[in-house]
mmCIF file of C-alpha atoms and ligand atoms in Angstrom:
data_model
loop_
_atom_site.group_PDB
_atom_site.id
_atom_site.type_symbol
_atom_site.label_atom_id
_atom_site.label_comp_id
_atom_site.label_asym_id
_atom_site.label_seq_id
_atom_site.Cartn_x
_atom_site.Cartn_y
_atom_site.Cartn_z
ATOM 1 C CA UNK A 85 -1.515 29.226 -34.577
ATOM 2 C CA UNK A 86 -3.735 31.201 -32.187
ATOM 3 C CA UNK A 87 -2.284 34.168 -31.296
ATOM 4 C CA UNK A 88 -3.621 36.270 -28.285
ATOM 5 C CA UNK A 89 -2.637 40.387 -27.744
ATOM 6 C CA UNK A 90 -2.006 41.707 -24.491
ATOM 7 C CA UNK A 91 -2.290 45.760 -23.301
ATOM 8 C CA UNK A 92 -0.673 47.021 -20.662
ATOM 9 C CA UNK A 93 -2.364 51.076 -20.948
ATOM 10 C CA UNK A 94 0.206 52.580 -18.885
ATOM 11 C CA UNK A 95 0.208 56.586 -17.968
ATOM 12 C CA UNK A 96 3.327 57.412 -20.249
ATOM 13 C CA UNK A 97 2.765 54.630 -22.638
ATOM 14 C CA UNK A 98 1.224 51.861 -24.344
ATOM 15 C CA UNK A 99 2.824 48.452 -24.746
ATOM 16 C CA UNK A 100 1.136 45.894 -26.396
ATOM 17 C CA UNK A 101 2.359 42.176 -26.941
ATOM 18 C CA UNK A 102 1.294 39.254 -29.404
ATOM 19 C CA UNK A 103 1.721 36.114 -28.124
ATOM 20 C CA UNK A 104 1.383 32.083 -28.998
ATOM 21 C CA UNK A 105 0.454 29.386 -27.023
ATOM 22 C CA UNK A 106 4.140 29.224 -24.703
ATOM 23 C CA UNK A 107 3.235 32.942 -23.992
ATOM 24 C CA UNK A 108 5.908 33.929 -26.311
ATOM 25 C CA UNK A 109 5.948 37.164 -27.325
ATOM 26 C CA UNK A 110 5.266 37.305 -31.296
ATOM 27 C CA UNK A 111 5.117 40.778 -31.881
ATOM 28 C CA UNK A 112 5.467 43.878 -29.761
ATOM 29 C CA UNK A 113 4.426 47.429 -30.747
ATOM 30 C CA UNK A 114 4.947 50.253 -28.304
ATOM 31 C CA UNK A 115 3.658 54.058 -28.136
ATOM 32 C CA UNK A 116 3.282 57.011 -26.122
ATOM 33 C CA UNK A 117 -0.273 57.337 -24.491
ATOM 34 C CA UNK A 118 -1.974 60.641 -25.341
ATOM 35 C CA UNK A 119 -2.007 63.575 -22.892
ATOM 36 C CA UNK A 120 -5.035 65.299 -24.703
ATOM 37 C CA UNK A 121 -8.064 64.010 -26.512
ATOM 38 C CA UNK A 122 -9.462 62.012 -23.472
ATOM 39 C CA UNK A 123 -10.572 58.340 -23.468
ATOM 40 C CA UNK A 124 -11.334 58.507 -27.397
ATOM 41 C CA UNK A 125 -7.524 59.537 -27.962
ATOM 42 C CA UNK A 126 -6.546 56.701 -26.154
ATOM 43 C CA UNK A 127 -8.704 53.992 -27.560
ATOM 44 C CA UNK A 128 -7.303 54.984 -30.944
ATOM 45 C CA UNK A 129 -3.875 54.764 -30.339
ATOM 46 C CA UNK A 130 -4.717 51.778 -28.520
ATOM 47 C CA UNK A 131 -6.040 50.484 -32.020
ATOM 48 C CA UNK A 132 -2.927 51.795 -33.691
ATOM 49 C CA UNK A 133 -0.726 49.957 -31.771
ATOM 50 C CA UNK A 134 -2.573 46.348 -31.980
ATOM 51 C CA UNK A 135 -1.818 46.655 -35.320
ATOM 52 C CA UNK A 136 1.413 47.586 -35.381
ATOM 53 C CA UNK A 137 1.607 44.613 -33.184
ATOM 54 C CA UNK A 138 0.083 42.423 -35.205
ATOM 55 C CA UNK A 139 1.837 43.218 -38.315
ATOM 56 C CA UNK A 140 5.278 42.657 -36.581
ATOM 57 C CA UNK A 141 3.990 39.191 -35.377
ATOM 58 C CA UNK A 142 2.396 38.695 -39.363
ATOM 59 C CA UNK A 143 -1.079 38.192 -38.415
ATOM 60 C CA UNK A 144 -4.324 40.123 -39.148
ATOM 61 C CA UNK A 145 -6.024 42.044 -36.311
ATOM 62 C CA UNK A 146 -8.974 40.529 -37.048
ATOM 63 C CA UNK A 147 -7.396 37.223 -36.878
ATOM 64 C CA UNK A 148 -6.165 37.428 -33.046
ATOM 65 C CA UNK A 149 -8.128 34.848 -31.166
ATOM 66 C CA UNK A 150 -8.819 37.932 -28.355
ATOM 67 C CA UNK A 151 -7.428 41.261 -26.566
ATOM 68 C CA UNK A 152 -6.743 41.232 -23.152
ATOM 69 C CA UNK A 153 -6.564 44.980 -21.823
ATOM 70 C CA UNK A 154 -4.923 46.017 -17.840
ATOM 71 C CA UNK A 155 -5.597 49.311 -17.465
ATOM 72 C CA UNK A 156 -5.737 51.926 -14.590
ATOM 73 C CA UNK A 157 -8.587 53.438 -12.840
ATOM 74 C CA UNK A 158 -11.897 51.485 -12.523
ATOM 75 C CA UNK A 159 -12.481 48.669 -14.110
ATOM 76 C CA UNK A 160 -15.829 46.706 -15.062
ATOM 77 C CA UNK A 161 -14.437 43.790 -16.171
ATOM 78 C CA UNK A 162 -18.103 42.662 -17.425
ATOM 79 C CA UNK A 163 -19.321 45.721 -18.465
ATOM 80 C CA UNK A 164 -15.705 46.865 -20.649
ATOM 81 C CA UNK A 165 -15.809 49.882 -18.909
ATOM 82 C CA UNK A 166 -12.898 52.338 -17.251
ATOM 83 C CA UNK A 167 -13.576 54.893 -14.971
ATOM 84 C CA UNK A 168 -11.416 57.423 -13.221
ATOM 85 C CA UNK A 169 -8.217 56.806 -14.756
ATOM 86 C CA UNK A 170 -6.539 59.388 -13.235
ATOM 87 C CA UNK A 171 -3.271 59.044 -14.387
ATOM 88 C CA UNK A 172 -4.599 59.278 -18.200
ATOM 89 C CA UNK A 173 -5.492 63.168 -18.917
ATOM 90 C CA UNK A 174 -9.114 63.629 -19.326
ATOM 91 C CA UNK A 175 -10.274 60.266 -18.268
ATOM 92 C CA UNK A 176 -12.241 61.102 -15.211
ATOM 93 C CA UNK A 177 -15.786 59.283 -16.471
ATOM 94 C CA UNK A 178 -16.706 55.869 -17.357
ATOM 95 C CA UNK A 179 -15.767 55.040 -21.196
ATOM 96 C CA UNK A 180 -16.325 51.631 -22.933
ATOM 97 C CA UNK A 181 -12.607 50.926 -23.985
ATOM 98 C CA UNK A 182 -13.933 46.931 -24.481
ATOM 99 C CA UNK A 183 -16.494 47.646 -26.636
ATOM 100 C CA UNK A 184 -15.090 50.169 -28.584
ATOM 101 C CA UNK A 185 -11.577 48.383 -29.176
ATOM 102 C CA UNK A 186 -13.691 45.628 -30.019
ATOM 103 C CA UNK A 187 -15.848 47.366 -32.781
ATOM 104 C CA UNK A 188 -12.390 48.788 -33.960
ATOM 105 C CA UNK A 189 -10.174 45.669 -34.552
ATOM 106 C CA UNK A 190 -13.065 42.645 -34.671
ATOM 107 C CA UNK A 191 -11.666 40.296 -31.684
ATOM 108 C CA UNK A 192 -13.244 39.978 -27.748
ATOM 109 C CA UNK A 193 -11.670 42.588 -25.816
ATOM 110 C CA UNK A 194 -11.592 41.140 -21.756
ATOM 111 C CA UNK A 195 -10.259 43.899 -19.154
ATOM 112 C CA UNK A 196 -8.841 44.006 -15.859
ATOM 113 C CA UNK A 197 -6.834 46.499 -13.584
ATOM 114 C CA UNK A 198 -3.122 47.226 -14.618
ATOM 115 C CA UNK A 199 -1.410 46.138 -11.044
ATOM 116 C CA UNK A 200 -3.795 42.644 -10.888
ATOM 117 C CA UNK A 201 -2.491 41.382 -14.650
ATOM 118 C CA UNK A 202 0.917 42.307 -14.087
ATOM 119 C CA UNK A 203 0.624 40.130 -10.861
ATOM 120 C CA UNK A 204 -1.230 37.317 -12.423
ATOM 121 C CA UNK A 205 1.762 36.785 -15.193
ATOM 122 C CA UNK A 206 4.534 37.177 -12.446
ATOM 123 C CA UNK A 207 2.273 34.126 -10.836
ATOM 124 C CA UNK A 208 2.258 32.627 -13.676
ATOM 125 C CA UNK A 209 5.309 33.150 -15.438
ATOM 126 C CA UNK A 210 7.532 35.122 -13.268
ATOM 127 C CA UNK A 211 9.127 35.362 -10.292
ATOM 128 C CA UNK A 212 6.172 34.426 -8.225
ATOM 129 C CA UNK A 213 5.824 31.104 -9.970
ATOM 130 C CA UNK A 214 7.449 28.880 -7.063
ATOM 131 C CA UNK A 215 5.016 30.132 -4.557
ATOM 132 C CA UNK A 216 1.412 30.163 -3.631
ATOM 133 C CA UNK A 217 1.556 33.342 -1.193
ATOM 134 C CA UNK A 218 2.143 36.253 -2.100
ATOM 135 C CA UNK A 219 2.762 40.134 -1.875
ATOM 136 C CA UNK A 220 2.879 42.578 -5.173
ATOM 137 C CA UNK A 221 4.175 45.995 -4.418
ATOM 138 C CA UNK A 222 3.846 47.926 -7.451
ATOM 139 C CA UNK A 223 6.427 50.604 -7.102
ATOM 140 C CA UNK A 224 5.793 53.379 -9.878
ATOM 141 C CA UNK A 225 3.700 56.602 -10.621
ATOM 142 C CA UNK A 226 1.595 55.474 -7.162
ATOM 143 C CA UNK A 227 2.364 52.338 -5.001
ATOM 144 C CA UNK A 228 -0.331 49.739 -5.868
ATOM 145 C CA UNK A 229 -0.390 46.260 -5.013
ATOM 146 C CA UNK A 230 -2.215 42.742 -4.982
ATOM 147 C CA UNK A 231 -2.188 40.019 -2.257
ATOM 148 C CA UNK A 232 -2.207 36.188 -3.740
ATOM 149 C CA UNK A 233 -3.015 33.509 -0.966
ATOM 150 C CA UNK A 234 -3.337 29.993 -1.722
ATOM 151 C CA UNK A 235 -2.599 30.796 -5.360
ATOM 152 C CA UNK A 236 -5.727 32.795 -6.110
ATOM 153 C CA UNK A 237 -6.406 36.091 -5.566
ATOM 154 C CA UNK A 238 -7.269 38.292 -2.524
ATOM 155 C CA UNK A 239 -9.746 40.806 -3.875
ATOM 156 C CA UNK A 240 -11.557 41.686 -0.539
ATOM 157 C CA UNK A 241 -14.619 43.437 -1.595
ATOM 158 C CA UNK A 242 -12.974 44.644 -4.730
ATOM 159 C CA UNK A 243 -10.295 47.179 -3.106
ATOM 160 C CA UNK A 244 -7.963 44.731 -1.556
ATOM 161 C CA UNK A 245 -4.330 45.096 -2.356
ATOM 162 C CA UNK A 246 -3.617 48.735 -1.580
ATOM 163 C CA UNK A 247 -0.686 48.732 0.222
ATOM 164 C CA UNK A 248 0.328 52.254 -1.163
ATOM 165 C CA UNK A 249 -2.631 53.269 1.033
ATOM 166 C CA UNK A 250 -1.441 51.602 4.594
ATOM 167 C CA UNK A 251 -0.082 54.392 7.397
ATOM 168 C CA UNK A 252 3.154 54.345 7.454
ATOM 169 C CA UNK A 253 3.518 57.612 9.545
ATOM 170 C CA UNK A 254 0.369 59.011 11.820
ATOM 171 C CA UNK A 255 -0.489 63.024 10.489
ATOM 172 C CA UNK A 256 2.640 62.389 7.894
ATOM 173 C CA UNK A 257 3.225 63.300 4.419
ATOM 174 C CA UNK A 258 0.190 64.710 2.109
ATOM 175 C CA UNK A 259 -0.904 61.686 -0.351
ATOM 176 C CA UNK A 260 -1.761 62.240 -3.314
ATOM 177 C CA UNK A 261 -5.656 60.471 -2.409
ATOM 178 C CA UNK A 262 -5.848 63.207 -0.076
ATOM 179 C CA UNK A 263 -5.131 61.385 3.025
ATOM 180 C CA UNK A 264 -2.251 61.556 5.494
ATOM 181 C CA UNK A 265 0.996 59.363 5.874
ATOM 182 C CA UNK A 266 0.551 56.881 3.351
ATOM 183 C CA UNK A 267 3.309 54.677 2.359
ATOM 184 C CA UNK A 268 2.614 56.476 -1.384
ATOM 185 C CA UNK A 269 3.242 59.806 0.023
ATOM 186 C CA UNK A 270 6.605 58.955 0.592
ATOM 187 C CA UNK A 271 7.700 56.230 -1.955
ATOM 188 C CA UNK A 272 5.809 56.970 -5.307
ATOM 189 C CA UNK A 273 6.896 58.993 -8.023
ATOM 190 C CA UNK A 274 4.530 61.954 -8.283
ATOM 191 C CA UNK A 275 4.694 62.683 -4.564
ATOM 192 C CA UNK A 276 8.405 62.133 -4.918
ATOM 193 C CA UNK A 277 8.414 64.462 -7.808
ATOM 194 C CA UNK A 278 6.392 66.879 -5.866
ATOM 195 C CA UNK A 279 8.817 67.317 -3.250
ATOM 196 C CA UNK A 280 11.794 66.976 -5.338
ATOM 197 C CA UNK A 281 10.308 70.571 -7.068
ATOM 198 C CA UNK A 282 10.042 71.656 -3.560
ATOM 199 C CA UNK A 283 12.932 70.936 -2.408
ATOM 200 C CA UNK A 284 15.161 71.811 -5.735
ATOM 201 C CA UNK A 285 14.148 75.714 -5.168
ATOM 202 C CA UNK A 286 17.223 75.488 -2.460
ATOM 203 C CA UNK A 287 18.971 72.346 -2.728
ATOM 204 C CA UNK A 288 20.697 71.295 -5.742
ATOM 205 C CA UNK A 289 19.737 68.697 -7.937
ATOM 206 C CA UNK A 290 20.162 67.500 -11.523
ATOM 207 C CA UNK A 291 17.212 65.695 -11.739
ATOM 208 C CA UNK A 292 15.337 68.635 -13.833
ATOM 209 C CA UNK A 293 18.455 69.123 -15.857
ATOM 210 C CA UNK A 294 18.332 65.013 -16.941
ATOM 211 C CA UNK A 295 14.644 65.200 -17.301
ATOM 212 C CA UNK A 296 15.040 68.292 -19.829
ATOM 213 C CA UNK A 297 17.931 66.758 -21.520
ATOM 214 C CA UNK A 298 15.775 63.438 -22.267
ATOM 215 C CA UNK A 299 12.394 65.574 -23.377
ATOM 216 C CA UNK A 300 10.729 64.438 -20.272
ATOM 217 C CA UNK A 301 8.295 67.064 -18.455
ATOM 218 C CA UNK A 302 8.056 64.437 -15.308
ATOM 219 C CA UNK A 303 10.565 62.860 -13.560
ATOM 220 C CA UNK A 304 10.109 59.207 -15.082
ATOM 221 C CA UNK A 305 11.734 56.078 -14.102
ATOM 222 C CA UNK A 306 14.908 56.559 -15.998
ATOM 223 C CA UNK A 307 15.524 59.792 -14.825
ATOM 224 C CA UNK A 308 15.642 58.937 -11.420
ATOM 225 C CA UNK A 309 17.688 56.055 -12.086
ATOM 226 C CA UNK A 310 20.227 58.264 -13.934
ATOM 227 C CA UNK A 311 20.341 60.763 -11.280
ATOM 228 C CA UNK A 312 21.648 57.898 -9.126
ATOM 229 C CA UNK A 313 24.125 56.781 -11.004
ATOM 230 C CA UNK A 314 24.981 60.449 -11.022
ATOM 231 C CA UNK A 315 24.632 60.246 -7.515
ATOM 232 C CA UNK A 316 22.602 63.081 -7.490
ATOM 233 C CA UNK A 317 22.208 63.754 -3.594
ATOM 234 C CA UNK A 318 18.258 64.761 -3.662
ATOM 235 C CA UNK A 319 17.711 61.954 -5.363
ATOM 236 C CA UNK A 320 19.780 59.497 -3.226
ATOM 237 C CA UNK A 321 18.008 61.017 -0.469
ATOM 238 C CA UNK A 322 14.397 61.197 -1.585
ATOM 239 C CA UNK A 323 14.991 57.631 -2.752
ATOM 240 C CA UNK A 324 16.325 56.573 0.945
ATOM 241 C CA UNK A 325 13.023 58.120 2.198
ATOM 242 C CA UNK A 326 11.038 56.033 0.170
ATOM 243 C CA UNK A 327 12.786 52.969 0.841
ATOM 244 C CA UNK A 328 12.292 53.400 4.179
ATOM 245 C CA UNK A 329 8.633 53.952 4.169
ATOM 246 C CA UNK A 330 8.335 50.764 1.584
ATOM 247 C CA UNK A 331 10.267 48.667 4.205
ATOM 248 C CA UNK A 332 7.658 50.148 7.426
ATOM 249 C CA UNK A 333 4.781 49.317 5.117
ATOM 250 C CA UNK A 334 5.490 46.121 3.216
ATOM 251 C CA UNK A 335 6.938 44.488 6.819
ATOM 252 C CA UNK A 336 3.377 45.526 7.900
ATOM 253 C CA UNK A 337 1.411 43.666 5.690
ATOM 254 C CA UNK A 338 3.793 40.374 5.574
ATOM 255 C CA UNK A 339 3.594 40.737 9.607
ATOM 256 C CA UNK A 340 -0.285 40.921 8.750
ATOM 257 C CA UNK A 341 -0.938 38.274 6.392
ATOM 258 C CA UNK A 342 3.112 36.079 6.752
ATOM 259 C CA UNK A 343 2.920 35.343 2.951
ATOM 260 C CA UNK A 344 6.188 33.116 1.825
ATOM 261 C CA UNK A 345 7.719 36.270 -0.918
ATOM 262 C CA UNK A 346 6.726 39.646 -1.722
ATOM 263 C CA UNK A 347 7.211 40.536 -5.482
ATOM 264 C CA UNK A 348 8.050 43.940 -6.656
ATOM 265 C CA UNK A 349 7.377 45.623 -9.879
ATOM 266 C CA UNK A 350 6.139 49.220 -11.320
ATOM 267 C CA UNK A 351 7.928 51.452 -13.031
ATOM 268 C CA UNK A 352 10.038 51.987 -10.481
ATOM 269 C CA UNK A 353 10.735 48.628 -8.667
ATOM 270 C CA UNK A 354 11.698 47.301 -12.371
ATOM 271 C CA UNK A 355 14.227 50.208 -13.143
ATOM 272 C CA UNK A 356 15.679 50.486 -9.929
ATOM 273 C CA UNK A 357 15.927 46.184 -10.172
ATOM 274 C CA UNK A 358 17.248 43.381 -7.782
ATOM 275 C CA UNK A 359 19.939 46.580 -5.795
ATOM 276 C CA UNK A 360 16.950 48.109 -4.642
ATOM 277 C CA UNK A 361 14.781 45.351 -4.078
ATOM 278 C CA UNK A 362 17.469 44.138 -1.803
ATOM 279 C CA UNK A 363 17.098 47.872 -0.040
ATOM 280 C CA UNK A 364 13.718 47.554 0.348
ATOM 281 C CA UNK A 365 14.331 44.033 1.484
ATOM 282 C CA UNK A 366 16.983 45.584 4.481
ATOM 283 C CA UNK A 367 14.460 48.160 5.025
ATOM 284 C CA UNK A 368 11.850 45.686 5.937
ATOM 285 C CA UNK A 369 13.891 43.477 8.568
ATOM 286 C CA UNK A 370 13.783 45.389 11.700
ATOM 287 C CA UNK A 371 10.225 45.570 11.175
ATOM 288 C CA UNK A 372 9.318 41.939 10.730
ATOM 289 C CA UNK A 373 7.879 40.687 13.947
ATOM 290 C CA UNK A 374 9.130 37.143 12.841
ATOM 291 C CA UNK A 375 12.941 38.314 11.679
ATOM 292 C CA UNK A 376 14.305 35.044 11.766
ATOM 293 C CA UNK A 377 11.652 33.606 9.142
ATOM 294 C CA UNK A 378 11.679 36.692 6.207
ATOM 295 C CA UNK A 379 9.932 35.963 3.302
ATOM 296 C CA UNK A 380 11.620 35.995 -0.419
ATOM 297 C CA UNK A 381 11.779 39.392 -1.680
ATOM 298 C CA UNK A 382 12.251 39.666 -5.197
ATOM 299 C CA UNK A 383 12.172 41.918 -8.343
ATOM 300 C CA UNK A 384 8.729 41.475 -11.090
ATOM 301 C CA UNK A 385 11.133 38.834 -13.595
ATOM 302 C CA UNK A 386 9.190 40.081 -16.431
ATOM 303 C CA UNK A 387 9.803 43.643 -16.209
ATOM 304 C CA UNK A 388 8.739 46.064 -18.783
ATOM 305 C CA UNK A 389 6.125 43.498 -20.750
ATOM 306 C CA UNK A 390 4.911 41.758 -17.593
ATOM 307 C CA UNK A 391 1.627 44.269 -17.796
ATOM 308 C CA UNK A 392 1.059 43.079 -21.676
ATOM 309 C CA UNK A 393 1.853 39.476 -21.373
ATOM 310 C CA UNK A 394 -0.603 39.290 -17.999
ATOM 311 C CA UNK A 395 -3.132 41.206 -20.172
ATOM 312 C CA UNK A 396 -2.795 38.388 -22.844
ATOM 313 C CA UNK A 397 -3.238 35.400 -20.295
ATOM 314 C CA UNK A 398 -7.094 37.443 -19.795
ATOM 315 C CA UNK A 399 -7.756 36.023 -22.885
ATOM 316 C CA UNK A 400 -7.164 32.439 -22.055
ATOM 317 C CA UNK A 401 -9.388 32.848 -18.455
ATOM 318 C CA UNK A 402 -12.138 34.656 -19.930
ATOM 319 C CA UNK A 403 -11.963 33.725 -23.446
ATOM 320 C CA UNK A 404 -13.563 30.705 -25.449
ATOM 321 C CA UNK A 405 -10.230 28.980 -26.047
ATOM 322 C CA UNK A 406 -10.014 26.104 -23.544
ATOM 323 C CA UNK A 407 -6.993 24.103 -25.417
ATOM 324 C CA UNK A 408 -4.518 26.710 -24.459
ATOM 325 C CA UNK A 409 -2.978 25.747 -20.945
ATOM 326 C CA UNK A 410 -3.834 25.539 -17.332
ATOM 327 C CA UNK A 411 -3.010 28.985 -15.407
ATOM 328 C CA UNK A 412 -2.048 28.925 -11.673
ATOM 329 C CA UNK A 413 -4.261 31.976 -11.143
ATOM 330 C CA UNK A 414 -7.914 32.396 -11.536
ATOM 331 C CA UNK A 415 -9.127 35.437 -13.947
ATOM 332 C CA UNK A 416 -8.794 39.123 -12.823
ATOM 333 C CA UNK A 417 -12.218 40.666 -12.271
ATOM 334 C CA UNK A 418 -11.535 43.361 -10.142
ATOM 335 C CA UNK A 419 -13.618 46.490 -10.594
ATOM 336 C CA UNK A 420 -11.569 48.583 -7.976
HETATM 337 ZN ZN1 ZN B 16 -2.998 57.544 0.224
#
């Protein structure tokens, strides 16, 4: 049996998956990624969790026939390297994760951006599967995304696929990369946590009372989603905003490029699942210059391990075993 691992290094955790040849998942370890310690903090844990991993799938680390990594920030996909990870505490300079989970656990460590493998294994696995254009709007901590046309890829010059970064107001809402009017200034999670801690200083909210209550010291995924089914009326309305912004700028780009379904994922998108994506989906109509023609809209199908299992197919693009089979999608390599 040749058994691949996938990491999905997420900004609240780590997931990691071992999987066989179907892309089963194996064995599954999961832990919190460290807020202090830096890069070194995180490769270890990192480590940690492959193993865990690999002892709930019974294999030896050393055994795996390769690790395929998706993390934030930038990647050199040749080099091993991640830089400016900005959502990971203390990882503002370029640190060989590759090489150094490699001299750690023994296999080939291959590495690509978090939002491009999680988009690869929805191509390949998930809900994008029956199509050959295609949108990713990943809807979490920021708004990233990924454009697939004719079933490969759209890197651009290696920054393609930002959607979070289209206009979706002129002089609007502060973003948190410093510009103005974003769609990310309105629909991801840390500005919408910034203004909710605005706002909550004269409207009232239970959204810091959930967040306590579960040990959080952000306003996660789940939290929001509680507060909705609380029906919490900041977070009703802050989630309305965001909707709205995701339906000006995702009708923007479909009215730019007229791909056949737009996938959505993240934190986020996957929590909030198919009620939401059907908001978005309303939100987008009277925006579409071709309204009669929409394209799909649908939820990431492989939610919470979609990351981990499209970190795993790395492995089968860039690695040395050829027997394992054909992907739709050609190997991530961006170094945005
Ligand atoms: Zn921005």
């Amino acid at each position: 049996m040749r058994l691949r691992a996938g990491v999905d290094l997420g900004g609240t955790k780590i997931q990691v998956v071992i999987v066989d040849d179907e892309h089963s998942v194996v064995g599954e370890a999961r832990r919190p990624t460290p807020t202090s310690g830096g890069p070194e903090a995180v490769a270890e844990q990192i480590v940690q969790a492959v193993r865990e991993a690999a002892a709930t799938a019974d294999v030896e680390p050393s055994e795996l026939v390769g690790i395929g990594a998706g993390s934030p920030g930038a990647v050199d996909a040749r080099a091993g390297t991640v830089a400016h990870a900005r959502n990971l505490t203390g990882w503002e300079g370029v640190f060989p994760l590759g090489p150094t989970l490699t001299e750690a656990i023994g296999p080939p460590v291959h590495l690509a951006n978090d939002v491009d493998v999680a988009l690869d294994a929805e191509l390949a696995l998930g809900a994008a599967k029956p199509y050959s254009s295609i949108i990713g709007v990943w809807w979490g901590t920021g708004v990233g995304g990924g454009i697939i046309l004719d079933g490969k890829r759209w890197d651009g010059r290696g920054a393609a696929g930002e959607i979070g970064h289209t206009v979706v107001r002129l002089n609007g809402a502060h973003c948190p990369c410093g510009r103005r009017g974003c769609l990310e200034a309105y629909a991801g999670r840390a500005a919408m946590e910034t203004r909710a801690r605005r706002l909550a200083k004269r409207k009232r909210t239970s959204l810091f009372a959930i967040m306590e209550k579960r040990g959080r010291t952000q306003l996660t995924s789940g939290v929001w989603a509680q507060a909705l089914e609380e029906e919490d009326a900041l977070a009703l309305a802050l989630l309305e905003r965001a909707v709205a912004a995701l339906g000006a700028g995702v009708a923007s780009a479909v009215n730019l490029l007229d791909v056949e379904a737009v996938v959505i994922g993240g934190g986020l998108g996957t929590r909030l699942g198919q009620a939401y994506t059907e908001r978005v989906s309303a939100a987008m109509a009277p925006h579409l210059f071709v309204p009669e023609n929409p394209p799909a809209v649908h939820t990431a199908a492989l939610g919470d391990l979609g990351g981990a299992l499209g970190a795993a197919l790395l492995v089968l693009d860039r690695g040395a075993n050829t027997k394992a089979p054909p992907r739709q999608a050609r190997a991530s390599s961006s170094s945005r």
